[in-house]
PDB file of C-alpha atoms in Angstrom:
ATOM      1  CA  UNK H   1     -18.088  -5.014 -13.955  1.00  0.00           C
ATOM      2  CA  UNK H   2     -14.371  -4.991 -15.179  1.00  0.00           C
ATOM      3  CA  UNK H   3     -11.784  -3.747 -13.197  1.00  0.00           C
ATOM      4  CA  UNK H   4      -9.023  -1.534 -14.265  1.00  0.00           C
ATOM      5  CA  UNK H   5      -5.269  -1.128 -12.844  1.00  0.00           C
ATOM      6  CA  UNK H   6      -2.898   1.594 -13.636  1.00  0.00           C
ATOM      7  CA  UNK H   7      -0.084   4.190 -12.408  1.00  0.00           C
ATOM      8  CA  UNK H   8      -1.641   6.405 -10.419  1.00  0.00           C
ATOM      9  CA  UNK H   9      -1.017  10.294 -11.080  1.00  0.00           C
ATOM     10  CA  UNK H  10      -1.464  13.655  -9.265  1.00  0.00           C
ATOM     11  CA  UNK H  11      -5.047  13.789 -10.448  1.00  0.00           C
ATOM     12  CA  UNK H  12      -5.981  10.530  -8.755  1.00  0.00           C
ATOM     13  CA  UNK H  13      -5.380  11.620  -5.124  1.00  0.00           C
ATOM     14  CA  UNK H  14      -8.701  12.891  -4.494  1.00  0.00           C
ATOM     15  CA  UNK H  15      -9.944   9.563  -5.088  1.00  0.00           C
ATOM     16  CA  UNK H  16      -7.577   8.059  -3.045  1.00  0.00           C
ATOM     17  CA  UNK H  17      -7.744  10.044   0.420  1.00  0.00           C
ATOM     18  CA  UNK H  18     -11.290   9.593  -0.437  1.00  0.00           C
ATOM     19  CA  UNK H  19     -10.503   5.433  -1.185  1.00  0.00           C
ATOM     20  CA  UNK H  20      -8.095   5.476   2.600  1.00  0.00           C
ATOM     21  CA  UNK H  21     -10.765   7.332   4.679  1.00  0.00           C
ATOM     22  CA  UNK H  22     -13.406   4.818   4.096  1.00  0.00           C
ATOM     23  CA  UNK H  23     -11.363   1.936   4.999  1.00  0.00           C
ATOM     24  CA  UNK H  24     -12.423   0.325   8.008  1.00  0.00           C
ATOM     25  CA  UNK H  25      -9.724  -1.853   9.063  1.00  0.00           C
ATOM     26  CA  UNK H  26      -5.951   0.238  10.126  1.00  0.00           C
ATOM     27  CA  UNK H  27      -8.557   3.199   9.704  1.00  0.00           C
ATOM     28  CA  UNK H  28      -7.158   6.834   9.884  1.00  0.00           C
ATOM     29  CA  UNK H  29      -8.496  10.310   9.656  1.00  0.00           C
ATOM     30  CA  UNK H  30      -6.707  13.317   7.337  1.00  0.00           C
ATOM     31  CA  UNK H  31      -5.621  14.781  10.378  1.00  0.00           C
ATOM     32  CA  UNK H  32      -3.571  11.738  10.917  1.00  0.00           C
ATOM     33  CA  UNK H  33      -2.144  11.313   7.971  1.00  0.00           C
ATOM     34  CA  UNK H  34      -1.203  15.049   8.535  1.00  0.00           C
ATOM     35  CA  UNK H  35      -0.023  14.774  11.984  1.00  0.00           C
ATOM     36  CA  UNK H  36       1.370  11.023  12.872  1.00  0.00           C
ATOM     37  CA  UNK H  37       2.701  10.581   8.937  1.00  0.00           C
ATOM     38  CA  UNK H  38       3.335  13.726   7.300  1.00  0.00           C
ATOM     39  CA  UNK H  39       0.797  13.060   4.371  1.00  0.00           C
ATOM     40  CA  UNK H  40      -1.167  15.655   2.329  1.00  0.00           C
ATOM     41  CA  UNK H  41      -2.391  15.468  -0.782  1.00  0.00           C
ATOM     42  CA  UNK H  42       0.278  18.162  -1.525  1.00  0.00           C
ATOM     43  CA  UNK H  43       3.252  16.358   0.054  1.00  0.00           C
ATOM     44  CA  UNK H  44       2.009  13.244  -1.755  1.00  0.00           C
ATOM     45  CA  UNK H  45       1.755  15.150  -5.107  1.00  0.00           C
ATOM     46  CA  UNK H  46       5.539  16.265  -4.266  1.00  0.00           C
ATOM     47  CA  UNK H  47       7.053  12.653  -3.644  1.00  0.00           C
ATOM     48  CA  UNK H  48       4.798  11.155  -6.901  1.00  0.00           C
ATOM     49  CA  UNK H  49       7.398  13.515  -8.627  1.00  0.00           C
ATOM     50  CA  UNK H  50      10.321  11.492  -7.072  1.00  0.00           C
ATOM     51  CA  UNK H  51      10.455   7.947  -5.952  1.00  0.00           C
ATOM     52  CA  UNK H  52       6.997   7.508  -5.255  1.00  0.00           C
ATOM     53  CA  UNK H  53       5.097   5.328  -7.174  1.00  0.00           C
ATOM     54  CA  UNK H  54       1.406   4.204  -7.122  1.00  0.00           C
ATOM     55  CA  UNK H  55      -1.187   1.820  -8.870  1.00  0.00           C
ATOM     56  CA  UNK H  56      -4.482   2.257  -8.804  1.00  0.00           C
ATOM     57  CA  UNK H  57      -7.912  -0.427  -9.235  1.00  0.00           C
ATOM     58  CA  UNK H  58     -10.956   1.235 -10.627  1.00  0.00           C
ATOM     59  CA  UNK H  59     -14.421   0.048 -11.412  1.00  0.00           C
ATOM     60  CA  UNK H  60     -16.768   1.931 -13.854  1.00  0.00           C
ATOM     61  CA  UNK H  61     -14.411   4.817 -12.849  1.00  0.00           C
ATOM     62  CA  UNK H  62     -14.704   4.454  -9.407  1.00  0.00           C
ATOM     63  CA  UNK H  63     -11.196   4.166  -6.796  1.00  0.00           C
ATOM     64  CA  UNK H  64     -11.843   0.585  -5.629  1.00  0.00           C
ATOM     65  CA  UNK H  65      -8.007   0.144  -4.446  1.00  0.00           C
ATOM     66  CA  UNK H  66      -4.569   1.289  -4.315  1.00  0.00           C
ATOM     67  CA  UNK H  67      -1.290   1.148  -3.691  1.00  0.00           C
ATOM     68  CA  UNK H  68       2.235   3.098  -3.172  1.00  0.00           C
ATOM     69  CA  UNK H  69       5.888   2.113  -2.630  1.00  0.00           C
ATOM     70  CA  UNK H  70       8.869   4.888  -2.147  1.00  0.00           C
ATOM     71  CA  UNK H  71      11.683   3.199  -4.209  1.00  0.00           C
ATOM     72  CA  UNK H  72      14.156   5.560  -2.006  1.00  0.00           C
ATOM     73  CA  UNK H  73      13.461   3.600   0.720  1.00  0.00           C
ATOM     74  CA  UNK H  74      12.175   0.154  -0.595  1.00  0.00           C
ATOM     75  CA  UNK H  75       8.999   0.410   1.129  1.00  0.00           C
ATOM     76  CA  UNK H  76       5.298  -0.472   0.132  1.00  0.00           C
ATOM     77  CA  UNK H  77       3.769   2.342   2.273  1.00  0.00           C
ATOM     78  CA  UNK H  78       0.032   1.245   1.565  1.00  0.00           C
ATOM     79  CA  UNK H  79      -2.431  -0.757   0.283  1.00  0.00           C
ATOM     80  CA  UNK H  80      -5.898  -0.330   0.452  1.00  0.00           C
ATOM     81  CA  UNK H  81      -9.136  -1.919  -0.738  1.00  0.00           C
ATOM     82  CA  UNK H  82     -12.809  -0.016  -0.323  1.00  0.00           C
ATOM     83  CA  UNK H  83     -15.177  -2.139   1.629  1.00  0.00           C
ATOM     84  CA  UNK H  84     -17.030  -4.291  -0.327  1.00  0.00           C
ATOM     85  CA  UNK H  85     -14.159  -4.803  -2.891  1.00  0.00           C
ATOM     86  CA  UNK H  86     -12.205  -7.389  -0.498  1.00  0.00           C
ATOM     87  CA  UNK H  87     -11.143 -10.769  -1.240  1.00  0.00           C
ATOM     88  CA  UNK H  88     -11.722 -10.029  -4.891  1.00  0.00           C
ATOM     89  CA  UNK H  89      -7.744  -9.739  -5.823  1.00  0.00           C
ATOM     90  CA  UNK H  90      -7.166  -6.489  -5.997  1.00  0.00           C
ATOM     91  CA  UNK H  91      -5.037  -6.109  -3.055  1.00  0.00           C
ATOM     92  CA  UNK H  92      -2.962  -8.873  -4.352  1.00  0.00           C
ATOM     93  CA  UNK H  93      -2.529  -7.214  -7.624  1.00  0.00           C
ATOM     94  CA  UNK H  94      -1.896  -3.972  -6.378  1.00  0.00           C
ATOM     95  CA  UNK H  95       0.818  -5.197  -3.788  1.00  0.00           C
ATOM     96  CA  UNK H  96       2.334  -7.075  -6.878  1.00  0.00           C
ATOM     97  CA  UNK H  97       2.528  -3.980  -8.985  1.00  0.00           C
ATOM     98  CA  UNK H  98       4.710  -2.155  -6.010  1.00  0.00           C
ATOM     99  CA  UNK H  99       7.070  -5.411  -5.072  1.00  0.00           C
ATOM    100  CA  UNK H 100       7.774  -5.543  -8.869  1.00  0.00           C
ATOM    101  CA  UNK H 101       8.519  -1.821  -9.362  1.00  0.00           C
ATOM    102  CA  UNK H 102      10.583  -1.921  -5.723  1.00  0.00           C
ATOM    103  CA  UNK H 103      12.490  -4.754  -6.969  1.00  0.00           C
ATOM    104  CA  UNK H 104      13.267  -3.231 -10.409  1.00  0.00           C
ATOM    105  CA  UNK H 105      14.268  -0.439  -8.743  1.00  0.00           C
ATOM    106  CA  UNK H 106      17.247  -2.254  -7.080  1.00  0.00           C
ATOM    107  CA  UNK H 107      16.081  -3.638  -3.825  1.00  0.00           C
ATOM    108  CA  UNK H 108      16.993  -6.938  -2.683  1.00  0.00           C
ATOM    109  CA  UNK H 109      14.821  -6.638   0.443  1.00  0.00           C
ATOM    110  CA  UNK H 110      11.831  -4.723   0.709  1.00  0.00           C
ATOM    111  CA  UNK H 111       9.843  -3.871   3.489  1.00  0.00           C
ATOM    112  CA  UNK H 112       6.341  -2.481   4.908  1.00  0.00           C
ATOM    113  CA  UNK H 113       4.075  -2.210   8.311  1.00  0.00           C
ATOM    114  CA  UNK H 114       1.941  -4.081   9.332  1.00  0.00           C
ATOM    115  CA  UNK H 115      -0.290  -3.924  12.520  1.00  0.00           C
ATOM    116  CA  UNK H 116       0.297  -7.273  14.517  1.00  0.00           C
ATOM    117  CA  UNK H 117      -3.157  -7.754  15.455  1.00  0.00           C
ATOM    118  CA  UNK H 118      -4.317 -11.559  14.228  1.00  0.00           C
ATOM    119  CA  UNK H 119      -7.928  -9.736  14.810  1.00  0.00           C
ATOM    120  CA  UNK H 120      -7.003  -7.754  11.071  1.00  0.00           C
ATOM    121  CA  UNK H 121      -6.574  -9.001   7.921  1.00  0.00           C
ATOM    122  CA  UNK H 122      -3.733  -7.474   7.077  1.00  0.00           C
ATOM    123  CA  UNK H 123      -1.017  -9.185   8.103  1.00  0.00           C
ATOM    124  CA  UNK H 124      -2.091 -12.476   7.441  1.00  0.00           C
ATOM    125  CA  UNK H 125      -2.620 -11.353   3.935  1.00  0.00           C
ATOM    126  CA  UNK H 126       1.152 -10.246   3.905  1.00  0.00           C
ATOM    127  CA  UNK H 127       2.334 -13.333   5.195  1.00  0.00           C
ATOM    128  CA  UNK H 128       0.655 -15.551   3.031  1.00  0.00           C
ATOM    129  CA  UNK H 129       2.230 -13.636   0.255  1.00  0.00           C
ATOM    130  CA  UNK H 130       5.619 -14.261   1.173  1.00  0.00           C
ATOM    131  CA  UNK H 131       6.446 -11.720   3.598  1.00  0.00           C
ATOM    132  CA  UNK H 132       7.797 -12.104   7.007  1.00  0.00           C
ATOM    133  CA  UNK H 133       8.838 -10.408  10.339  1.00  0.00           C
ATOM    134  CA  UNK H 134      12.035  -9.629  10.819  1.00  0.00           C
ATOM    135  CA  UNK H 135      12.124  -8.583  14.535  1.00  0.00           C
ATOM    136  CA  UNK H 136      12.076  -4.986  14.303  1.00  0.00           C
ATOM    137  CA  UNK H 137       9.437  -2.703  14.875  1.00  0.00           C
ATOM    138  CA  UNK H 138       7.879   0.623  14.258  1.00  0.00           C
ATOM    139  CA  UNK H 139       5.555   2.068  16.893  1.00  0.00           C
ATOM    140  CA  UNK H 140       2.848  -0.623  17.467  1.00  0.00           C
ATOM    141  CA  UNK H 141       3.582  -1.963  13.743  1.00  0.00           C
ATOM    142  CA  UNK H 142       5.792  -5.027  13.193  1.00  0.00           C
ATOM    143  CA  UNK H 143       7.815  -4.313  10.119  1.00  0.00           C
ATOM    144  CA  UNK H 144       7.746  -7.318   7.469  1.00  0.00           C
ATOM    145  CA  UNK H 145      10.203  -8.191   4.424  1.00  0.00           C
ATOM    146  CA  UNK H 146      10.204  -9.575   1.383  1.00  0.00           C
ATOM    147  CA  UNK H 147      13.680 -11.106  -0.337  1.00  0.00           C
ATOM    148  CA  UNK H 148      13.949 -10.593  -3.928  1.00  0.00           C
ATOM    149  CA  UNK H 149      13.176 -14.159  -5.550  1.00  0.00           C
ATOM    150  CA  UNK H 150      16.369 -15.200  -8.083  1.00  0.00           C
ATOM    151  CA  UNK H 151      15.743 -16.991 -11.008  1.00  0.00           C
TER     152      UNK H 151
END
């Protein structure tokens, strides 16, 4: 099976609520999204239109993995990987597509959330990739950067 990555549009959201809501680690609900975040399918439609950007992994068609970065704020907001697609790359990729396009968009530093618990993968991931804490947090999330690499 080959995978494929590209931009994500409007059209790909159902795929991709579908694609968060079967995550099981830093799992969430829509009603979440709605209430804690502010994300809808509509309100993501709206910022894809502005400086919201996202890449998405398929597999014969199917929404193995995404991911999103808001150049307004140099932040990778997500990136998620459907059970049973882990430790295959595609988070890796994906994450690589949004530093790249946060970076070309100006940023020197970028930033995302991460959950602090060494029980989830997710923040090991991030740090073995180059990002790092930077003391500050956001709710129960650390918040980690990345430094634009020179040269």
């Amino acid at each position: 099976m080959t995978l494929t990555y590209r931009v994500m549009t409007p059209d790909d959201l159902p795929a991709v609520f579908e694609l968060r809501l079967s995550t099981i680690e830093n799992a969430v609900t829509m009603q979440e999204l709605a209430e804690d975040y502010g994300i809808t399918p509509a309100s993501l439609a709206t910022a894809m239109q502005d400086k919201v950007r996202g890449w998405i992994c398929e597999e014969d068609g199917l929404a193995v993995g995404f991911a999103m970065g808001d150049a307004g704020e140099g932040e990778v907001q997500v990136v998620a990987v459907r059970p049973g697609f882990e430790r295959r790359g595609i988070g890796k990729t994906l994450l690589a597509s949004v530093t790249d396009w946060l970076f070309g968009a100006g940023h020197d530093e970028i930033w995302l959330l991460a959950n602090p618990d060494p029980s989830l993968r997710a923040t090991g991931f991030y740090q073995s990739l180059g990002w790092r804490p930077n003391g500050r947090r956001q709710g129960a999330d650390h918040v980690l950067v990345r430094q634009r690499k020179d040269g």
